[in-house]
Amino acid sequence: MKQILFENTPFMLTLVTGSYLFGVWVYKRSKIALLHPCLICMIIIISFLTFMDIPYESFKEGSKLIDFMLGPSVVALGLLLYDQLDHVKGNIISIITSVATGAFIGVLSVIVIGKLFNLEDMMIVSLEPKSVTTPIAVSLSAIHGGIPALTAVTVVICGISGAALGPKILSLCGIKSPIAVGLSLGAASHGLGTARAMEIGAIEGAIGGLSIGIMGIMTSIAIPLVNYLMKLI
Amino acid sequence: MLKGIFIILLYLFIGEVAGYFTGGFMPGSVFGMIFLFISLKTGIVNADHVRKVATVLTKNMTMFFVPASIGLMASWDIISGNWFAIVLITLLSSLSVILSVALIQQKMESSNKKIKQNETDII
């Protein structure tokens, strides 16, 4: 009975879209950064599956279609990059330099602090892509032998913390340039950071979107490179 | 609309092929994103053909990773013992990213402006 009712594709797709819409509604109503739609959605679905004693495998099977959409949505970011390129003429070199440095520092810092904590390699690999937008982060984690689910969680942590505290930290450090604000928020906190940057200003928001794309590319390059260099040491 | 879906899927496919032949160095979808960007810039693809589909996809991106994040359920046993280290590392590393990007960008921007000013002074 339970299997016929719940363990099928139409139900799982309804569950994901429904709880996501509810998450968005709560987030917009409350305006609390911590009540992120994804977090709410996760809590609803995990509690439902646990309560009804439905195995994760049948959820995975039923929600495959939504999982597949990750790939096309990353490809679609190409249009975002194209649209925002006009905002950055004349600053291209500084933008690429700073985001590339940020990507390498992001990966390196995870490895160094992770080793200090004696974390297993599989977990360190899972944390490396944390600053990148989730679709890219999840596939990077899978390619390099991490746990995509753990990666997804750290991406959410980066997004929420950066969006909530980022602007305050930046102004404390004397960052005034709109490009620097948008770029750093997008690089450290992907979509969530960009959404916050859009609230600050139009340039900040547009640069944030651009930053997501560049950070994705730079981190894709930085992970194999830093890991290779670490092996030499 | 269908044209847009076709173009996005085609670039994803080409990206996957490129990813396969480069030994999984970068996800196929990232290759697809770069190829689409280059094609838009060079005019091979008309931006209006993909705009509708691409907007729907990027606007709802957050939802597409819900299935992946539910995977946390299956791997909770490995994570639970290390959750403190995981959260701390994530926060510290994220802080280093935001500061390094902002400081380098602001520094380079202001030195850029100075050079430009010097140039106009000479002229």
Tab-separated table of C-alpha atoms in Angstrom:
chain	number	residue	atom	x	y	z
A	1	MET	CA	0.000	0.000	0.000
A	2	LYS	CA	2.664	2.470	1.090
A	3	GLN	CA	4.788	1.491	-1.872
A	4	ILE	CA	1.971	2.045	-4.380
A	5	LEU	CA	1.002	5.383	-2.848
A	6	PHE	CA	4.350	7.037	-2.152
A	7	GLU	CA	7.257	5.201	-3.718
A	8	ASN	CA	6.753	6.420	-7.273
A	9	THR	CA	7.900	9.261	-9.502
A	10	PRO	CA	4.751	11.449	-9.531
A	11	PHE	CA	4.602	11.503	-5.743
A	12	MET	CA	8.312	12.248	-5.257
A	13	LEU	CA	8.245	15.073	-7.813
A	14	THR	CA	5.163	16.556	-6.147
A	15	LEU	CA	6.846	16.266	-2.756
A	16	VAL	CA	9.989	18.111	-3.901
A	17	THR	CA	8.253	20.920	-5.801
A	18	GLY	CA	5.593	21.315	-3.110
A	19	SER	CA	7.968	21.528	-0.162
A	20	TYR	CA	10.278	23.814	-2.149
A	21	LEU	CA	7.408	26.218	-2.889
A	22	PHE	CA	6.471	26.121	0.790
A	23	GLY	CA	10.114	26.852	1.685
A	24	VAL	CA	10.165	29.868	-0.629
A	25	TRP	CA	6.914	31.115	0.904
A	26	VAL	CA	8.231	30.826	4.468
A	27	TYR	CA	11.548	32.473	3.509
A	28	LYS	CA	9.854	35.425	1.829
A	29	ARG	CA	7.375	35.860	4.672
A	30	SER	CA	9.889	35.644	7.517
A	31	LYS	CA	12.827	37.400	5.813
A	32	ILE	CA	15.153	35.418	8.088
A	33	ALA	CA	18.302	34.446	6.170
A	34	LEU	CA	18.652	31.212	8.144
A	35	LEU	CA	15.222	29.970	6.999
A	36	HIS	CA	16.557	29.323	3.518
A	37	PRO	CA	14.084	27.560	1.157
A	38	CYS	CA	16.475	24.691	0.661
A	39	LEU	CA	16.896	24.144	4.383
A	40	ILE	CA	13.130	24.116	4.983
A	41	CYS	CA	12.630	21.814	2.012
A	42	MET	CA	15.278	19.409	3.342
A	43	ILE	CA	13.718	19.293	6.795
A	44	ILE	CA	10.229	18.582	5.412
A	45	ILE	CA	11.338	15.829	3.042
A	46	ILE	CA	13.742	14.110	5.441
A	47	SER	CA	11.161	14.125	8.248
A	48	PHE	CA	8.501	12.785	5.900
A	49	LEU	CA	10.701	9.977	4.588
A	50	THR	CA	11.858	9.034	8.096
A	51	PHE	CA	8.338	9.175	9.533
A	52	MET	CA	6.840	7.058	6.738
A	53	ASP	CA	9.879	4.757	6.791
A	54	ILE	CA	10.537	5.233	3.069
A	55	PRO	CA	14.096	4.291	2.042
A	56	TYR	CA	16.326	6.992	0.540
A	57	GLU	CA	16.821	4.831	-2.571
A	58	SER	CA	13.171	5.099	-3.592
A	59	PHE	CA	13.272	8.863	-3.087
A	60	LYS	CA	16.404	9.064	-5.234
A	61	GLU	CA	14.788	6.958	-7.952
A	62	GLY	CA	11.587	9.020	-7.937
A	63	SER	CA	13.267	12.454	-7.946
A	64	LYS	CA	15.776	11.660	-10.720
A	65	LEU	CA	14.139	14.138	-13.105
A	66	ILE	CA	14.758	17.122	-10.790
A	67	ASP	CA	18.288	15.930	-10.119
A	68	PHE	CA	18.925	15.830	-13.877
A	69	MET	CA	17.906	19.493	-14.194
A	70	LEU	CA	21.130	20.503	-12.400
A	71	GLY	CA	23.155	19.991	-15.574
A	72	PRO	CA	20.994	22.124	-17.902
A	73	SER	CA	20.797	24.886	-15.274
A	74	VAL	CA	24.602	25.130	-15.145
A	75	VAL	CA	24.745	25.340	-18.953
A	76	ALA	CA	22.129	28.109	-18.751
A	77	LEU	CA	24.509	30.170	-16.582
A	78	GLY	CA	26.391	30.768	-19.845
A	79	LEU	CA	23.654	33.249	-20.763
A	80	LEU	CA	24.057	35.028	-17.403
A	81	LEU	CA	27.774	35.404	-18.096
A	82	TYR	CA	27.058	36.724	-21.580
A	83	ASP	CA	24.478	39.245	-20.326
A	84	GLN	CA	26.747	40.645	-17.641
A	85	LEU	CA	29.953	40.961	-19.593
A	86	ASP	CA	29.187	44.569	-20.550
A	87	HIS	CA	29.325	45.611	-16.880
A	88	VAL	CA	32.940	44.612	-16.517
A	89	LYS	CA	34.826	45.932	-19.521
A	90	GLY	CA	38.141	47.387	-18.341
A	91	ASN	CA	38.079	45.374	-15.117
A	92	ILE	CA	38.379	41.928	-16.626
A	93	ILE	CA	41.978	41.324	-15.546
A	94	SER	CA	41.433	42.342	-11.926
A	95	ILE	CA	38.182	40.336	-11.743
A	96	ILE	CA	39.772	37.157	-13.067
A	97	THR	CA	42.871	37.589	-10.880
A	98	SER	CA	40.940	38.131	-7.667
A	99	VAL	CA	38.401	35.329	-8.241
A	100	ALA	CA	41.158	32.910	-9.311
A	101	THR	CA	43.120	33.722	-6.143
A	102	GLY	CA	39.949	33.325	-4.082
A	103	ALA	CA	39.265	29.920	-5.664
A	104	PHE	CA	42.772	28.677	-4.860
A	105	ILE	CA	42.682	30.054	-1.307
A	106	GLY	CA	39.258	28.466	-0.833
A	107	VAL	CA	40.474	25.003	-1.856
A	108	LEU	CA	43.837	25.281	-0.090
A	109	SER	CA	42.334	26.503	3.193
A	110	VAL	CA	39.936	23.530	3.273
A	111	ILE	CA	42.830	21.097	2.815
A	112	VAL	CA	45.076	22.778	5.409
A	113	ILE	CA	42.426	23.181	8.131
A	114	GLY	CA	41.003	19.741	7.281
A	115	LYS	CA	44.395	18.116	7.837
A	116	LEU	CA	44.692	19.979	11.164
A	117	PHE	CA	41.400	18.377	12.208
A	118	ASN	CA	42.539	14.962	10.925
A	119	LEU	CA	39.529	14.797	8.629
A	120	GLU	CA	39.260	11.858	6.226
A	121	ASP	CA	40.332	12.582	2.635
A	122	MET	CA	36.842	11.803	1.339
A	123	MET	CA	35.436	14.577	3.533
A	124	ILE	CA	38.121	17.084	2.597
A	125	VAL	CA	37.323	16.441	-1.071
A	126	SER	CA	33.637	16.980	-0.300
A	127	LEU	CA	34.364	20.382	1.272
A	128	GLU	CA	36.688	21.685	-1.468
A	129	PRO	CA	33.966	22.928	-3.887
A	130	LYS	CA	31.874	24.567	-1.115
A	131	SER	CA	31.990	28.139	-2.475
A	132	VAL	CA	30.664	27.188	-5.908
A	133	THR	CA	27.030	27.176	-6.953
A	134	THR	CA	25.525	23.821	-5.971
A	135	PRO	CA	25.052	22.130	-9.371
A	136	ILE	CA	28.744	22.640	-10.130
A	137	ALA	CA	29.818	21.840	-6.556
A	138	VAL	CA	27.873	18.579	-6.497
A	139	SER	CA	29.302	17.358	-9.787
A	140	LEU	CA	32.847	18.424	-8.775
A	141	SER	CA	32.457	16.489	-5.535
A	142	ALA	CA	31.207	13.396	-7.386
A	143	ILE	CA	34.017	13.524	-9.966
A	144	HIS	CA	36.784	13.766	-7.356
A	145	GLY	CA	35.379	11.105	-5.047
A	146	GLY	CA	33.590	13.173	-2.387
A	147	ILE	CA	30.123	12.833	-0.879
A	148	PRO	CA	27.798	15.039	-2.966
A	149	ALA	CA	25.268	15.294	-0.140
A	150	LEU	CA	27.893	16.639	2.269
A	151	THR	CA	29.037	19.088	-0.406
A	152	ALA	CA	25.477	20.306	-0.866
A	153	VAL	CA	25.220	20.962	2.869
A	154	THR	CA	28.472	22.962	2.999
A	155	VAL	CA	27.369	24.971	-0.039
A	156	VAL	CA	24.228	25.942	1.840
A	157	ILE	CA	26.283	26.890	4.926
A	158	CYS	CA	28.550	29.115	2.777
A	159	GLY	CA	25.558	30.695	1.094
A	160	ILE	CA	23.608	31.494	4.220
A	161	SER	CA	26.592	32.689	6.292
A	162	GLY	CA	27.969	34.870	3.487
A	163	ALA	CA	24.620	36.432	2.662
A	164	ALA	CA	23.876	37.168	6.320
A	165	LEU	CA	27.299	38.344	7.537
A	166	GLY	CA	29.263	39.133	4.340
A	167	PRO	CA	28.265	42.795	3.811
A	168	LYS	CA	29.045	43.612	7.472
A	169	ILE	CA	32.497	41.962	7.295
A	170	LEU	CA	33.286	43.767	4.036
A	171	SER	CA	32.432	47.210	5.384
A	172	LEU	CA	34.451	46.492	8.556
A	173	CYS	CA	37.452	45.761	6.319
A	174	GLY	CA	37.019	49.015	4.408
A	175	ILE	CA	35.765	47.542	1.128
A	176	LYS	CA	33.903	50.283	-0.738
A	177	SER	CA	34.210	49.346	-4.406
A	178	PRO	CA	30.837	48.042	-5.704
A	179	ILE	CA	32.652	45.608	-7.978
A	180	ALA	CA	34.666	44.216	-5.053
A	181	VAL	CA	31.519	43.812	-2.932
A	182	GLY	CA	29.542	41.993	-5.662
A	183	LEU	CA	32.483	39.897	-6.729
A	184	SER	CA	33.381	38.659	-3.254
A	185	LEU	CA	29.772	37.919	-2.270
A	186	GLY	CA	29.221	35.923	-5.478
A	187	ALA	CA	32.556	34.121	-5.133
A	188	ALA	CA	32.105	33.053	-1.504
A	189	SER	CA	28.326	32.609	-1.373
A	190	HIS	CA	27.200	31.935	-4.987
A	191	GLY	CA	23.464	32.517	-5.631
A	192	LEU	CA	22.620	33.517	-2.089
A	193	GLY	CA	25.464	36.015	-1.951
A	194	THR	CA	24.358	37.410	-5.311
A	195	ALA	CA	20.785	37.820	-4.113
A	196	ARG	CA	22.119	39.800	-1.142
A	197	ALA	CA	24.384	41.832	-3.468
A	198	MET	CA	21.338	42.731	-5.592
A	199	GLU	CA	19.754	44.270	-2.471
A	200	ILE	CA	22.838	46.496	-2.069
A	201	GLY	CA	22.902	47.711	-5.687
A	202	ALA	CA	22.488	46.894	-9.375
A	203	ILE	CA	26.202	46.757	-10.191
A	204	GLU	CA	26.893	44.617	-7.123
A	205	GLY	CA	24.160	42.185	-8.182
A	206	ALA	CA	25.263	41.894	-11.802
A	207	ILE	CA	28.898	41.368	-10.806
A	208	GLY	CA	27.774	38.771	-8.250
A	209	GLY	CA	26.138	36.769	-11.041
A	210	LEU	CA	29.278	36.971	-13.119
A	211	SER	CA	31.344	35.934	-10.122
A	212	ILE	CA	29.343	32.694	-9.703
A	213	GLY	CA	30.318	31.616	-13.205
A	214	ILE	CA	33.998	32.553	-12.942
A	215	MET	CA	34.281	30.995	-9.481
A	216	GLY	CA	32.757	27.772	-10.880
A	217	ILE	CA	35.332	27.620	-13.656
A	218	MET	CA	38.274	28.617	-11.435
A	219	THR	CA	37.378	26.115	-8.713
A	220	SER	CA	36.984	23.361	-11.329
A	221	ILE	CA	40.586	24.124	-12.309
A	222	ALA	CA	41.867	24.759	-8.760
A	223	ILE	CA	40.734	21.455	-7.211
A	224	PRO	CA	42.745	19.056	-9.409
A	225	LEU	CA	45.672	21.494	-9.509
A	226	VAL	CA	45.928	22.084	-5.744
A	227	ASN	CA	45.493	18.360	-5.046
A	228	TYR	CA	48.253	17.573	-7.525
A	229	LEU	CA	50.582	20.138	-5.924
A	230	MET	CA	49.788	18.831	-2.430
A	231	LYS	CA	50.790	15.321	-3.519
A	232	LEU	CA	54.186	16.659	-4.652
A	233	ILE	CA	54.760	18.119	-1.177
B	1	MET	CA	10.719	27.417	-26.234
B	2	LEU	CA	11.492	23.997	-27.728
B	3	LYS	CA	14.390	25.509	-29.640
B	4	GLY	CA	15.834	26.792	-26.350
B	5	ILE	CA	15.450	23.388	-24.688
B	6	PHE	CA	17.172	21.785	-27.656
B	7	ILE	CA	20.099	24.227	-27.573
B	8	ILE	CA	20.651	23.836	-23.810
B	9	LEU	CA	20.496	20.017	-24.034
B	10	LEU	CA	22.807	20.028	-27.057
B	11	TYR	CA	25.409	22.110	-25.197
B	12	LEU	CA	25.092	19.885	-22.143
B	13	PHE	CA	25.727	16.880	-24.382
B	14	ILE	CA	28.722	18.505	-26.105
B	15	GLY	CA	30.011	19.512	-22.663
B	16	GLU	CA	29.682	15.936	-21.373
B	17	VAL	CA	31.623	14.676	-24.391
B	18	ALA	CA	34.345	17.278	-23.770
B	19	GLY	CA	34.405	16.286	-20.093
B	20	TYR	CA	34.799	12.639	-21.042
B	21	PHE	CA	37.707	13.300	-23.387
B	22	THR	CA	39.534	15.487	-20.855
B	23	GLY	CA	39.404	12.720	-18.262
B	24	GLY	CA	36.807	14.257	-15.934
B	25	PHE	CA	38.956	17.301	-15.196
B	26	MET	CA	35.877	19.551	-15.204
B	27	PRO	CA	32.149	18.651	-15.042
B	28	GLY	CA	30.510	18.386	-18.465
B	29	SER	CA	27.974	21.023	-17.479
B	30	VAL	CA	30.741	23.601	-16.858
B	31	PHE	CA	32.195	22.862	-20.297
B	32	GLY	CA	28.675	23.303	-21.680
B	33	MET	CA	28.355	26.663	-19.924
B	34	ILE	CA	31.662	27.899	-21.376
B	35	PHE	CA	30.778	26.655	-24.882
B	36	LEU	CA	27.356	28.321	-24.710
B	37	PHE	CA	28.947	31.572	-23.533
B	38	ILE	CA	31.473	31.526	-26.405
B	39	SER	CA	28.741	30.688	-28.924
B	40	LEU	CA	26.584	33.574	-27.685
B	41	LYS	CA	29.536	35.965	-27.829
B	42	THR	CA	30.502	34.909	-31.363
B	43	GLY	CA	26.895	34.927	-32.563
B	44	ILE	CA	26.637	31.200	-33.306
B	45	VAL	CA	23.689	31.067	-30.903
B	46	ASN	CA	21.086	33.823	-30.743
B	47	ALA	CA	20.553	34.897	-27.109
B	48	ASP	CA	16.804	35.332	-27.682
B	49	HIS	CA	16.436	31.648	-28.568
B	50	VAL	CA	17.738	30.477	-25.189
B	51	ARG	CA	16.661	33.342	-22.933
B	52	LYS	CA	13.253	31.974	-21.906
B	53	VAL	CA	14.472	28.492	-21.011
B	54	ALA	CA	17.733	29.699	-19.453
B	55	THR	CA	15.870	32.154	-17.205
B	56	VAL	CA	13.499	29.452	-15.931
B	57	LEU	CA	16.470	27.171	-15.229
B	58	THR	CA	18.689	29.694	-13.430
B	59	LYS	CA	15.805	31.203	-11.429
B	60	ASN	CA	14.849	27.823	-9.968
B	61	MET	CA	18.340	26.464	-9.578
B	62	THR	CA	18.004	26.100	-5.818
B	63	MET	CA	15.268	23.497	-6.197
B	64	PHE	CA	17.310	21.325	-8.525
B	65	PHE	CA	19.786	20.453	-5.828
B	66	VAL	CA	17.195	19.378	-3.276
B	67	PRO	CA	17.481	15.672	-4.298
B	68	ALA	CA	21.272	15.858	-3.820
B	69	SER	CA	20.981	17.464	-0.402
B	70	ILE	CA	18.515	14.782	0.748
B	71	GLY	CA	21.421	12.387	0.164
B	72	LEU	CA	22.591	13.694	3.518
B	73	MET	CA	20.137	11.181	4.979
B	74	ALA	CA	22.051	8.266	3.503
B	75	SER	CA	25.489	9.512	4.543
B	76	TRP	CA	24.558	10.922	7.947
B	77	ASP	CA	26.564	8.223	9.794
B	78	ILE	CA	29.845	9.485	8.298
B	79	ILE	CA	29.069	13.149	8.875
B	80	SER	CA	27.584	13.099	12.375
B	81	GLY	CA	30.898	12.443	14.155
B	82	ASN	CA	32.615	15.358	12.401
B	83	TRP	CA	29.907	17.960	12.103
B	84	PHE	CA	31.727	20.551	14.232
B	85	ALA	CA	34.932	20.357	12.171
B	86	ILE	CA	32.916	20.467	8.953
B	87	VAL	CA	31.007	23.615	9.929
B	88	LEU	CA	34.133	25.350	11.278
B	89	ILE	CA	36.242	24.572	8.190
B	90	THR	CA	33.444	25.731	5.898
B	91	LEU	CA	33.040	29.040	7.739
B	92	LEU	CA	36.778	29.791	8.013
B	93	SER	CA	37.479	28.923	4.399
B	94	SER	CA	34.469	30.933	3.226
B	95	LEU	CA	35.720	33.940	5.197
B	96	SER	CA	39.153	33.667	3.573
B	97	VAL	CA	37.525	33.558	0.111
B	98	ILE	CA	35.336	36.620	0.628
B	99	LEU	CA	38.203	38.695	2.074
B	100	SER	CA	40.851	37.694	-0.474
B	101	VAL	CA	38.563	38.372	-3.451
B	102	ALA	CA	37.346	41.745	-2.110
B	103	LEU	CA	40.788	43.004	-1.057
B	104	ILE	CA	42.563	42.012	-4.292
B	105	GLN	CA	39.780	43.427	-6.468
B	106	GLN	CA	39.670	46.752	-4.595
B	107	LYS	CA	43.470	47.054	-4.585
B	108	MET	CA	43.793	46.340	-8.314
B	109	GLU	CA	40.899	48.628	-9.158
B	110	SER	CA	42.368	51.627	-7.331
B	111	SER	CA	45.832	51.106	-8.816
B	112	ASN	CA	44.161	50.868	-12.245
B	113	LYS	CA	42.515	54.220	-11.662
B	114	LYS	CA	45.832	55.766	-10.602
B	115	ILE	CA	47.523	54.584	-13.795
B	116	LYS	CA	44.697	56.012	-15.879
B	117	GLN	CA	44.933	59.309	-14.016
B	118	ASN	CA	48.693	59.473	-14.617
B	119	GLU	CA	48.115	58.857	-18.304
B	120	THR	CA	45.637	61.722	-18.559
B	121	ASP	CA	48.045	63.963	-16.570
B	122	ILE	CA	50.796	63.330	-19.122
B	123	ILE	CA	48.457	64.015	-22.025
